[in-house]
PDB file of C-alpha atoms in Angstrom:
ATOM      1  CA  MET A   1      -9.845 -26.039 -18.545  1.00  0.00           C
ATOM      2  CA  LEU A   2     -13.612 -26.103 -18.839  1.00  0.00           C
ATOM      3  CA  GLY A   3     -15.266 -24.762 -15.726  1.00  0.00           C
ATOM      4  CA  PHE A   4     -12.118 -23.003 -14.471  1.00  0.00           C
ATOM      5  CA  LYS A   5     -12.455 -19.287 -13.818  1.00  0.00           C
ATOM      6  CA  ARG A   6      -9.389 -17.096 -13.370  1.00  0.00           C
ATOM      7  CA  ARG A   7     -10.884 -15.220 -10.424  1.00  0.00           C
ATOM      8  CA  ILE A   8     -12.219 -17.107  -7.406  1.00  0.00           C
ATOM      9  CA  ARG A   9     -15.239 -14.800  -7.131  1.00  0.00           C
ATOM     10  CA  ASP A  10     -16.231 -15.673 -10.703  1.00  0.00           C
ATOM     11  CA  SER A  11     -16.398 -19.403  -9.957  1.00  0.00           C
ATOM     12  CA  ALA A  12     -18.564 -19.289  -6.809  1.00  0.00           C
ATOM     13  CA  ASP A  13     -22.068 -20.570  -7.407  1.00  0.00           C
ATOM     14  CA  GLY A  14     -25.202 -21.081  -5.361  1.00  0.00           C
ATOM     15  CA  ALA A  15     -26.564 -18.966  -2.547  1.00  0.00           C
ATOM     16  CA  PRO A  16     -23.860 -17.957  -0.049  1.00  0.00           C
ATOM     17  CA  THR A  17     -23.910 -18.266   3.705  1.00  0.00           C
ATOM     18  CA  TYR A  18     -23.607 -14.649   4.812  1.00  0.00           C
ATOM     19  CA  ILE A  19     -22.195 -13.254   8.077  1.00  0.00           C
ATOM     20  CA  ALA A  20     -23.466  -9.676   8.289  1.00  0.00           C
ATOM     21  CA  PRO A  21     -21.241  -6.662   9.079  1.00  0.00           C
ATOM     22  CA  THR A  22     -22.936  -6.239  12.482  1.00  0.00           C
ATOM     23  CA  ALA A  23     -22.491  -9.908  13.442  1.00  0.00           C
ATOM     24  CA  ARG A  24     -19.826 -11.180  15.837  1.00  0.00           C
ATOM     25  CA  ILE A  25     -19.181 -14.916  16.029  1.00  0.00           C
ATOM     26  CA  VAL A  26     -16.991 -16.675  18.576  1.00  0.00           C
ATOM     27  CA  GLY A  27     -16.334 -20.361  17.943  1.00  0.00           C
ATOM     28  CA  VAL A  28     -15.767 -22.876  15.174  1.00  0.00           C
ATOM     29  CA  ILE A  29     -17.419 -22.605  11.749  1.00  0.00           C
ATOM     30  CA  THR A  30     -17.687 -25.620   9.425  1.00  0.00           C
ATOM     31  CA  GLY A  31     -19.715 -26.213   6.305  1.00  0.00           C
ATOM     32  CA  ARG A  32     -19.879 -26.591   2.551  1.00  0.00           C
ATOM     33  CA  GLY A  33     -20.432 -24.143  -0.264  1.00  0.00           C
ATOM     34  CA  PHE A  34     -19.862 -20.427  -0.593  1.00  0.00           C
ATOM     35  CA  CYS A  35     -19.441 -18.365   2.597  1.00  0.00           C
ATOM     36  CA  VAL A  36     -19.098 -14.569   2.846  1.00  0.00           C
ATOM     37  CA  CYS A  37     -17.965 -12.989   6.098  1.00  0.00           C
ATOM     38  CA  ALA A  38     -18.535  -9.237   6.406  1.00  0.00           C
ATOM     39  CA  GLY A  39     -18.542  -9.214  10.220  1.00  0.00           C
ATOM     40  CA  THR A  40     -16.164 -10.254  12.989  1.00  0.00           C
ATOM     41  CA  VAL A  41     -15.118 -13.828  13.796  1.00  0.00           C
ATOM     42  CA  GLU A  42     -12.934 -15.081  16.630  1.00  0.00           C
ATOM     43  CA  GLY A  43     -12.278 -18.744  16.030  1.00  0.00           C
ATOM     44  CA  ASP A  44     -11.402 -21.265  13.372  1.00  0.00           C
ATOM     45  CA  CYS A  45     -13.187 -22.508  10.272  1.00  0.00           C
ATOM     46  CA  ASP A  46     -13.004 -25.376   7.822  1.00  0.00           C
ATOM     47  CA  ILE A  47     -15.138 -24.721   4.741  1.00  0.00           C
ATOM     48  CA  ASP A  48     -15.481 -27.204   1.899  1.00  0.00           C
ATOM     49  CA  GLY A  49     -15.875 -24.435  -0.668  1.00  0.00           C
ATOM     50  CA  THR A  50     -15.058 -20.754  -1.030  1.00  0.00           C
ATOM     51  CA  LEU A  51     -14.689 -18.360   1.893  1.00  0.00           C
ATOM     52  CA  THR A  52     -14.652 -14.611   1.244  1.00  0.00           C
ATOM     53  CA  LEU A  53     -13.541 -12.238   3.994  1.00  0.00           C
ATOM     54  CA  ALA A  54     -15.062  -8.963   2.790  1.00  0.00           C
ATOM     55  CA  ASP A  55     -13.502  -5.503   2.983  1.00  0.00           C
ATOM     56  CA  GLY A  56     -13.973  -4.275   6.566  1.00  0.00           C
ATOM     57  CA  ALA A  57     -14.415  -7.773   8.023  1.00  0.00           C
ATOM     58  CA  ARG A  58     -12.132  -9.036  10.797  1.00  0.00           C
ATOM     59  CA  TRP A  59     -11.030 -12.599  11.600  1.00  0.00           C
ATOM     60  CA  LYS A  60      -8.856 -13.864  14.434  1.00  0.00           C
ATOM     61  CA  GLY A  61      -8.027 -17.554  14.128  1.00  0.00           C
ATOM     62  CA  THR A  62      -7.323 -20.170  11.479  1.00  0.00           C
ATOM     63  CA  ILE A  63      -9.131 -20.156   8.140  1.00  0.00           C
ATOM     64  CA  LYS A  64      -9.178 -23.385   6.121  1.00  0.00           C
ATOM     65  CA  ALA A  65     -11.170 -23.592   2.886  1.00  0.00           C
ATOM     66  CA  THR A  66     -10.924 -24.823  -0.673  1.00  0.00           C
ATOM     67  CA  ASP A  67     -10.562 -21.283  -2.058  1.00  0.00           C
ATOM     68  CA  ILE A  68     -10.136 -18.084  -0.015  1.00  0.00           C
ATOM     69  CA  VAL A  69     -10.601 -14.423  -0.931  1.00  0.00           C
ATOM     70  CA  ILE A  70      -9.339 -11.894   1.636  1.00  0.00           C
ATOM     71  CA  GLY A  71     -10.413  -8.262   1.512  1.00  0.00           C
ATOM     72  CA  GLY A  72     -10.541  -7.616   5.247  1.00  0.00           C
ATOM     73  CA  THR A  73      -8.204  -8.089   8.203  1.00  0.00           C
ATOM     74  CA  ILE A  74      -7.037 -11.460   9.467  1.00  0.00           C
ATOM     75  CA  GLU A  75      -4.817 -12.367  12.373  1.00  0.00           C
ATOM     76  CA  GLY A  76      -3.967 -16.045  12.088  1.00  0.00           C
ATOM     77  CA  GLU A  77      -3.215 -18.846   9.692  1.00  0.00           C
ATOM     78  CA  VAL A  78      -4.801 -19.052   6.213  1.00  0.00           C
ATOM     79  CA  ILE A  79      -4.761 -22.489   4.553  1.00  0.00           C
ATOM     80  CA  ALA A  80      -6.345 -23.039   1.129  1.00  0.00           C
ATOM     81  CA  ARG A  81      -6.644 -26.457  -0.433  1.00  0.00           C
ATOM     82  CA  GLN A  82      -6.504 -24.647  -3.794  1.00  0.00           C
ATOM     83  CA  ARG A  83      -6.293 -20.852  -4.276  1.00  0.00           C
ATOM     84  CA  ILE A  84      -5.926 -17.679  -2.211  1.00  0.00           C
ATOM     85  CA  GLU A  85      -6.680 -14.227  -3.595  1.00  0.00           C
ATOM     86  CA  ILE A  86      -5.579 -11.217  -1.526  1.00  0.00           C
ATOM     87  CA  ALA A  87      -7.404  -7.961  -2.372  1.00  0.00           C
ATOM     88  CA  PRO A  88      -5.756  -4.521  -2.128  1.00  0.00           C
ATOM     89  CA  THR A  89      -7.725  -3.773   1.064  1.00  0.00           C
ATOM     90  CA  ALA A  90      -6.457  -6.898   2.866  1.00  0.00           C
ATOM     91  CA  ARG A  91      -4.324  -6.853   6.006  1.00  0.00           C
ATOM     92  CA  VAL A  92      -2.902 -10.257   6.970  1.00  0.00           C
ATOM     93  CA  THR A  93      -0.865 -10.954  10.104  1.00  0.00           C
ATOM     94  CA  GLY A  94      -0.001 -14.624   9.920  1.00  0.00           C
ATOM     95  CA  SER A  95       0.893 -17.325   7.432  1.00  0.00           C
ATOM     96  CA  LEU A  96      -0.608 -18.030   4.015  1.00  0.00           C
ATOM     97  CA  SER A  97      -0.537 -21.474   2.394  1.00  0.00           C
ATOM     98  CA  GLY A  98      -2.167 -22.598  -0.858  1.00  0.00           C
ATOM     99  CA  LYS A  99      -1.524 -24.116  -4.293  1.00  0.00           C
ATOM    100  CA  SER A 100      -1.911 -20.696  -5.917  1.00  0.00           C
ATOM    101  CA  ILE A 101      -1.661 -17.285  -4.216  1.00  0.00           C
ATOM    102  CA  ALA A 102      -2.423 -13.963  -5.914  1.00  0.00           C
ATOM    103  CA  VAL A 103      -1.648 -10.728  -4.053  1.00  0.00           C
ATOM    104  CA  ALA A 104      -3.004  -7.357  -5.195  1.00  0.00           C
ATOM    105  CA  GLU A 105      -0.963  -4.171  -5.022  1.00  0.00           C
ATOM    106  CA  GLY A 106      -1.728  -2.420  -1.735  1.00  0.00           C
ATOM    107  CA  ALA A 107      -2.326  -5.566   0.332  1.00  0.00           C
ATOM    108  CA  ILE A 108      -0.308  -5.842   3.543  1.00  0.00           C
ATOM    109  CA  ILE A 109       1.010  -9.256   4.560  1.00  0.00           C
ATOM    110  CA  ASP A 110       3.072  -9.743   7.715  1.00  0.00           C
ATOM    111  CA  GLY A 111       4.030 -13.406   7.734  1.00  0.00           C
ATOM    112  CA  PRO A 112       5.312 -16.253   5.586  1.00  0.00           C
ATOM    113  CA  ILE A 113       3.772 -17.218   2.228  1.00  0.00           C
ATOM    114  CA  ASN A 114       3.919 -20.877   1.222  1.00  0.00           C
ATOM    115  CA  VAL A 115       2.840 -21.730  -2.333  1.00  0.00           C
ATOM    116  CA  THR A 116       2.426 -25.506  -2.207  1.00  0.00           C
ATOM    117  CA  SER A 117       2.467 -25.960  -6.008  1.00  0.00           C
ATOM    118  CA  GLY A 118       6.034 -24.635  -6.136  1.00  0.00           C
ATOM    119  CA  ASP A 119       5.055 -21.591  -8.230  1.00  0.00           C
ATOM    120  CA  ALA A 120       5.799 -18.036  -7.104  1.00  0.00           C
ATOM    121  CA  PRO A 121       2.970 -15.871  -5.707  1.00  0.00           C
ATOM    122  CA  VAL A 122       1.249 -13.796  -8.411  1.00  0.00           C
ATOM    123  CA  LYS A 123       0.915  -9.998  -8.092  1.00  0.00           C
ATOM    124  CA  PHE A 124      -1.960  -8.124  -9.718  1.00  0.00           C
ATOM    125  CA  GLN A 125      -3.673  -4.743  -9.853  1.00  0.00           C
ATOM    126  CA  GLU A 126      -7.385  -4.729  -9.024  1.00  0.00           C
ATOM    127  CA  LYS A 127      -9.228  -3.237 -11.994  1.00  0.00           C
ATOM    128  CA  ARG A 128     -12.799  -3.989 -10.945  1.00  0.00           C
ATOM    129  CA  GLN A 129     -14.852  -1.321  -9.269  1.00  0.00           C
ATOM    130  CA  PRO A 130     -16.413  -2.248  -5.896  1.00  0.00           C
TER     131      PRO A 130
END
């Protein structure tokens, strides 16, 4: 288990690509590495790495990434090649699919959850301060 961190945010390394809270993007986003979205996106993405949708951010479309952290609002499909972590501030309208899915108390999910590893989704209480 060397190199594995329990929390997705703990395992992200390198400088992130950052979409500011005042930014609005319409279109397709692709890339590699660590991406943080604090703004608004209408479109799809495929990130070879970690995508974080920050608290207050909005996304309409399909999100595909290796690992995904959701703190904001998404309307669409969420597909992780590995893990999904849903924060207590998250609002998801659409499907979730990943090998491991952790859902914090307070998160709202309106749609199917598909854990591809066969394990049940994990529930947790957020203990970290923002």
